[in-house]
Amino acid sequence: MSNEKPQTLGTVMNNIYFKSNKTPNELVLRAGQKQYNEINVIVSNADKNKKLPHSNPFLVQAFIKQVVNRHDNIENMKYTRQGKILFTTEDPLCAVQLLSLTKFMETDISTDVIWENICSRFLIFDIPVNTPMEELAKEIQEKNYMDVIEMQRFLKQN
């Protein structure tokens, strides 16, 4: 007799998506120990239906100097077409300070990292459905010396 639990739709659905329980701040600091080109931090309005108000760039720079003590390491700052502000830095501590912001010039904000220049995406074929995503992530991390931020399982129809 096998010790395997029977697969129900609920257990299969739980094995479709995995997200690391590490915070973005911790992941950025860990990325600082690896080789990378730059870290891009995006700042957007906490209310997803609104854009960040445009402001005088000198006022924005003065505000950043007040709240980020490693502001000298910010290489670029620009408004995006989507009404967000994109900061580029090579310093992981500066990126963490930007990620920790909750208000930006009297506006409630949310922050996130654009992982494009820091991480890689890859596809692994033919993983059995009964293999838990947590177990797979742990194995990938241990054998390849990398952090798994998130994984998604795509199921074939046949």
PDB file of C-alpha atoms in Angstrom:
ATOM      1  CA  MET A   1       0.000   0.000   0.000  1.00  0.00           C
ATOM      2  CA  SER A   2       1.232   3.434  -0.810  1.00  0.00           C
ATOM      3  CA  ASN A   3       1.437   6.244   1.729  1.00  0.00           C
ATOM      4  CA  GLU A   4       0.476   8.865  -0.866  1.00  0.00           C
ATOM      5  CA  LYS A   5      -2.538  11.029  -0.158  1.00  0.00           C
ATOM      6  CA  PRO A   6      -5.275  10.907  -2.781  1.00  0.00           C
ATOM      7  CA  GLN A   7      -5.170  13.904  -5.122  1.00  0.00           C
ATOM      8  CA  THR A   8      -8.216  16.132  -4.899  1.00  0.00           C
ATOM      9  CA  LEU A   9      -8.868  19.250  -6.930  1.00  0.00           C
ATOM     10  CA  GLY A  10      -7.984  21.357  -3.870  1.00  0.00           C
ATOM     11  CA  THR A  11      -4.526  19.816  -3.458  1.00  0.00           C
ATOM     12  CA  VAL A  12      -3.871  20.088  -7.193  1.00  0.00           C
ATOM     13  CA  MET A  13      -4.887  23.778  -7.201  1.00  0.00           C
ATOM     14  CA  ASN A  14      -2.512  24.464  -4.281  1.00  0.00           C
ATOM     15  CA  ASN A  15       0.305  22.988  -6.378  1.00  0.00           C
ATOM     16  CA  ILE A  16      -0.176  25.361  -9.312  1.00  0.00           C
ATOM     17  CA  TYR A  17       1.420  28.516  -7.865  1.00  0.00           C
ATOM     18  CA  PHE A  18       4.253  29.181  -5.418  1.00  0.00           C
ATOM     19  CA  LYS A  19       5.486  32.536  -4.096  1.00  0.00           C
ATOM     20  CA  SER A  20       8.452  32.997  -1.800  1.00  0.00           C
ATOM     21  CA  ASN A  21       7.652  34.061   1.751  1.00  0.00           C
ATOM     22  CA  LYS A  22      10.633  36.440   1.756  1.00  0.00           C
ATOM     23  CA  THR A  23       9.868  40.166   1.636  1.00  0.00           C
ATOM     24  CA  PRO A  24      10.995  42.250  -1.360  1.00  0.00           C
ATOM     25  CA  ASN A  25      13.444  44.052   0.948  1.00  0.00           C
ATOM     26  CA  GLU A  26      15.104  40.766   1.931  1.00  0.00           C
ATOM     27  CA  LEU A  27      15.215  39.606  -1.688  1.00  0.00           C
ATOM     28  CA  VAL A  28      16.857  42.871  -2.791  1.00  0.00           C
ATOM     29  CA  LEU A  29      19.481  42.584  -0.047  1.00  0.00           C
ATOM     30  CA  ARG A  30      20.181  38.985  -1.074  1.00  0.00           C
ATOM     31  CA  ALA A  31      20.452  40.117  -4.702  1.00  0.00           C
ATOM     32  CA  GLY A  32      23.073  42.613  -3.553  1.00  0.00           C
ATOM     33  CA  GLN A  33      25.341  39.676  -2.765  1.00  0.00           C
ATOM     34  CA  LYS A  34      25.119  38.486  -6.379  1.00  0.00           C
ATOM     35  CA  GLN A  35      26.184  40.108  -9.629  1.00  0.00           C
ATOM     36  CA  TYR A  36      23.624  42.416 -11.243  1.00  0.00           C
ATOM     37  CA  ASN A  37      23.576  45.622 -13.295  1.00  0.00           C
ATOM     38  CA  GLU A  38      20.935  47.743 -11.614  1.00  0.00           C
ATOM     39  CA  ILE A  39      17.881  47.624  -9.394  1.00  0.00           C
ATOM     40  CA  ASN A  40      14.712  49.348 -10.595  1.00  0.00           C
ATOM     41  CA  VAL A  41      12.185  50.395  -7.945  1.00  0.00           C
ATOM     42  CA  ILE A  42       8.755  51.535  -9.075  1.00  0.00           C
ATOM     43  CA  VAL A  43       6.678  53.888  -6.918  1.00  0.00           C
ATOM     44  CA  SER A  44       2.956  54.109  -7.633  1.00  0.00           C
ATOM     45  CA  ASN A  45      -0.131  55.577  -6.024  1.00  0.00           C
ATOM     46  CA  ALA A  46      -1.622  53.277  -3.378  1.00  0.00           C
ATOM     47  CA  ASP A  47      -4.989  53.850  -5.060  1.00  0.00           C
ATOM     48  CA  LYS A  48      -4.486  51.853  -8.264  1.00  0.00           C
ATOM     49  CA  ASN A  49      -7.063  53.981 -10.114  1.00  0.00           C
ATOM     50  CA  LYS A  50      -5.021  57.180  -9.663  1.00  0.00           C
ATOM     51  CA  LYS A  51      -1.644  58.316 -10.924  1.00  0.00           C
ATOM     52  CA  LEU A  52       1.036  59.979  -8.845  1.00  0.00           C
ATOM     53  CA  PRO A  53       0.675  63.750  -9.177  1.00  0.00           C
ATOM     54  CA  HIS A  54       3.356  65.373 -11.323  1.00  0.00           C
ATOM     55  CA  SER A  55       5.547  67.708  -9.357  1.00  0.00           C
ATOM     56  CA  ASN A  56       8.530  69.951  -9.864  1.00  0.00           C
ATOM     57  CA  PRO A  57      11.573  67.642 -10.242  1.00  0.00           C
ATOM     58  CA  PHE A  58      13.559  69.804  -7.813  1.00  0.00           C
ATOM     59  CA  LEU A  59      10.867  69.335  -5.147  1.00  0.00           C
ATOM     60  CA  VAL A  60      10.899  65.570  -5.759  1.00  0.00           C
ATOM     61  CA  GLN A  61      14.697  65.536  -5.471  1.00  0.00           C
ATOM     62  CA  ALA A  62      14.541  67.540  -2.220  1.00  0.00           C
ATOM     63  CA  PHE A  63      11.957  65.119  -0.806  1.00  0.00           C
ATOM     64  CA  ILE A  64      14.091  62.083  -1.730  1.00  0.00           C
ATOM     65  CA  LYS A  65      17.122  63.696  -0.062  1.00  0.00           C
ATOM     66  CA  GLN A  66      15.100  63.997   3.155  1.00  0.00           C
ATOM     67  CA  VAL A  67      13.756  60.439   3.288  1.00  0.00           C
ATOM     68  CA  VAL A  68      16.539  58.361   1.672  1.00  0.00           C
ATOM     69  CA  ASN A  69      19.930  58.838   3.300  1.00  0.00           C
ATOM     70  CA  ARG A  70      21.705  56.963   0.477  1.00  0.00           C
ATOM     71  CA  HIS A  71      20.104  59.202  -2.177  1.00  0.00           C
ATOM     72  CA  ASP A  72      23.498  59.840  -3.836  1.00  0.00           C
ATOM     73  CA  ASN A  73      23.337  56.274  -5.188  1.00  0.00           C
ATOM     74  CA  ILE A  74      20.157  56.906  -7.198  1.00  0.00           C
ATOM     75  CA  GLU A  75      21.324  56.976 -10.811  1.00  0.00           C
ATOM     76  CA  ASN A  76      18.062  57.875 -12.519  1.00  0.00           C
ATOM     77  CA  MET A  77      14.547  58.965 -11.652  1.00  0.00           C
ATOM     78  CA  LYS A  78      11.761  59.370 -14.180  1.00  0.00           C
ATOM     79  CA  TYR A  79       7.998  59.573 -14.457  1.00  0.00           C
ATOM     80  CA  THR A  80       6.471  56.757 -16.488  1.00  0.00           C
ATOM     81  CA  ARG A  81       3.517  56.996 -18.853  1.00  0.00           C
ATOM     82  CA  GLN A  82       1.466  54.995 -16.360  1.00  0.00           C
ATOM     83  CA  GLY A  83       1.782  57.772 -13.749  1.00  0.00           C
ATOM     84  CA  LYS A  84       4.478  56.082 -11.676  1.00  0.00           C
ATOM     85  CA  ILE A  85       8.037  57.043 -10.757  1.00  0.00           C
ATOM     86  CA  LEU A  86      10.909  54.717 -11.629  1.00  0.00           C
ATOM     87  CA  PHE A  87      14.125  54.893  -9.600  1.00  0.00           C
ATOM     88  CA  THR A  88      17.309  53.184 -10.794  1.00  0.00           C
ATOM     89  CA  THR A  89      20.169  52.388  -8.423  1.00  0.00           C
ATOM     90  CA  GLU A  90      23.044  49.945  -8.068  1.00  0.00           C
ATOM     91  CA  ASP A  91      22.950  50.097  -4.265  1.00  0.00           C
ATOM     92  CA  PRO A  92      20.723  47.441  -2.637  1.00  0.00           C
ATOM     93  CA  LEU A  93      20.452  49.441   0.612  1.00  0.00           C
ATOM     94  CA  CYS A  94      19.229  52.479  -1.308  1.00  0.00           C
ATOM     95  CA  ALA A  95      16.676  50.248  -3.066  1.00  0.00           C
ATOM     96  CA  VAL A  96      15.481  48.894   0.297  1.00  0.00           C
ATOM     97  CA  GLN A  97      15.060  52.444   1.605  1.00  0.00           C
ATOM     98  CA  LEU A  98      12.970  53.305  -1.452  1.00  0.00           C
ATOM     99  CA  LEU A  99      10.919  50.112  -1.016  1.00  0.00           C
ATOM    100  CA  SER A 100      10.229  51.060   2.610  1.00  0.00           C
ATOM    101  CA  LEU A 101       8.502  54.334   1.700  1.00  0.00           C
ATOM    102  CA  THR A 102       4.783  54.520   2.465  1.00  0.00           C
ATOM    103  CA  LYS A 103       4.180  58.191   1.598  1.00  0.00           C
ATOM    104  CA  PHE A 104       5.581  60.222  -1.267  1.00  0.00           C
ATOM    105  CA  MET A 105       5.066  63.970  -0.882  1.00  0.00           C
ATOM    106  CA  GLU A 106       1.771  63.623   1.040  1.00  0.00           C
ATOM    107  CA  THR A 107       0.494  60.785  -1.204  1.00  0.00           C
ATOM    108  CA  ASP A 108       0.048  57.197   0.005  1.00  0.00           C
ATOM    109  CA  ILE A 109       2.139  54.942  -2.212  1.00  0.00           C
ATOM    110  CA  SER A 110       2.990  51.330  -2.914  1.00  0.00           C
ATOM    111  CA  THR A 111       6.448  50.250  -4.060  1.00  0.00           C
ATOM    112  CA  ASP A 112       7.758  47.260  -5.947  1.00  0.00           C
ATOM    113  CA  VAL A 113      10.889  45.970  -7.633  1.00  0.00           C
ATOM    114  CA  ILE A 114      11.198  45.301 -11.349  1.00  0.00           C
ATOM    115  CA  TRP A 115      13.072  41.999 -11.327  1.00  0.00           C
ATOM    116  CA  GLU A 116      14.042  41.980 -15.031  1.00  0.00           C
ATOM    117  CA  ASN A 117      17.735  42.809 -14.609  1.00  0.00           C
ATOM    118  CA  ILE A 118      18.156  40.822 -11.404  1.00  0.00           C
ATOM    119  CA  CYS A 119      16.577  37.452 -12.084  1.00  0.00           C
ATOM    120  CA  SER A 120      16.092  34.899 -14.820  1.00  0.00           C
ATOM    121  CA  ARG A 121      13.023  33.056 -16.025  1.00  0.00           C
ATOM    122  CA  PHE A 122      13.165  29.463 -17.130  1.00  0.00           C
ATOM    123  CA  LEU A 123      10.826  26.626 -17.962  1.00  0.00           C
ATOM    124  CA  ILE A 124      11.018  23.097 -16.561  1.00  0.00           C
ATOM    125  CA  PHE A 125       9.101  20.415 -18.455  1.00  0.00           C
ATOM    126  CA  ASP A 126       7.185  17.359 -17.223  1.00  0.00           C
ATOM    127  CA  ILE A 127       6.947  17.834 -13.468  1.00  0.00           C
ATOM    128  CA  PRO A 128       4.385  15.453 -11.938  1.00  0.00           C
ATOM    129  CA  VAL A 129       1.282  17.135 -10.530  1.00  0.00           C
ATOM    130  CA  ASN A 130       1.691  15.374  -7.189  1.00  0.00           C
ATOM    131  CA  THR A 131       5.085  17.063  -6.583  1.00  0.00           C
ATOM    132  CA  PRO A 132       4.411  19.988  -4.202  1.00  0.00           C
ATOM    133  CA  MET A 133       5.621  23.384  -5.415  1.00  0.00           C
ATOM    134  CA  GLU A 134       7.359  24.076  -2.083  1.00  0.00           C
ATOM    135  CA  GLU A 135       9.376  20.865  -2.429  1.00  0.00           C
ATOM    136  CA  LEU A 136      10.321  21.724  -6.008  1.00  0.00           C
ATOM    137  CA  ALA A 137      11.363  25.274  -5.047  1.00  0.00           C
ATOM    138  CA  LYS A 138      13.492  23.956  -2.182  1.00  0.00           C
ATOM    139  CA  GLU A 139      15.247  21.469  -4.468  1.00  0.00           C
ATOM    140  CA  ILE A 140      15.956  24.112  -7.127  1.00  0.00           C
ATOM    141  CA  GLN A 141      17.338  26.497  -4.497  1.00  0.00           C
ATOM    142  CA  GLU A 142      19.602  23.918  -2.857  1.00  0.00           C
ATOM    143  CA  LYS A 143      21.029  22.385  -6.039  1.00  0.00           C
ATOM    144  CA  ASN A 144      21.529  25.602  -8.025  1.00  0.00           C
ATOM    145  CA  TYR A 145      22.443  28.170  -5.337  1.00  0.00           C
ATOM    146  CA  MET A 146      19.622  30.498  -6.300  1.00  0.00           C
ATOM    147  CA  ASP A 147      16.517  31.983  -4.706  1.00  0.00           C
ATOM    148  CA  VAL A 148      13.138  31.062  -6.158  1.00  0.00           C
ATOM    149  CA  ILE A 149      10.874  34.095  -5.953  1.00  0.00           C
ATOM    150  CA  GLU A 150       7.808  32.634  -7.616  1.00  0.00           C
ATOM    151  CA  MET A 151       6.809  29.641  -9.704  1.00  0.00           C
ATOM    152  CA  GLN A 152       3.756  28.724 -11.702  1.00  0.00           C
ATOM    153  CA  ARG A 153       2.738  25.294 -12.951  1.00  0.00           C
ATOM    154  CA  PHE A 154       1.030  24.988 -16.323  1.00  0.00           C
ATOM    155  CA  LEU A 155      -1.063  21.862 -16.741  1.00  0.00           C
ATOM    156  CA  LYS A 156      -1.384  20.118 -20.107  1.00  0.00           C
ATOM    157  CA  GLN A 157      -4.874  19.168 -21.211  1.00  0.00           C
ATOM    158  CA  ASN A 158      -3.972  15.513 -21.928  1.00  0.00           C
TER     159      ASN A 158
END
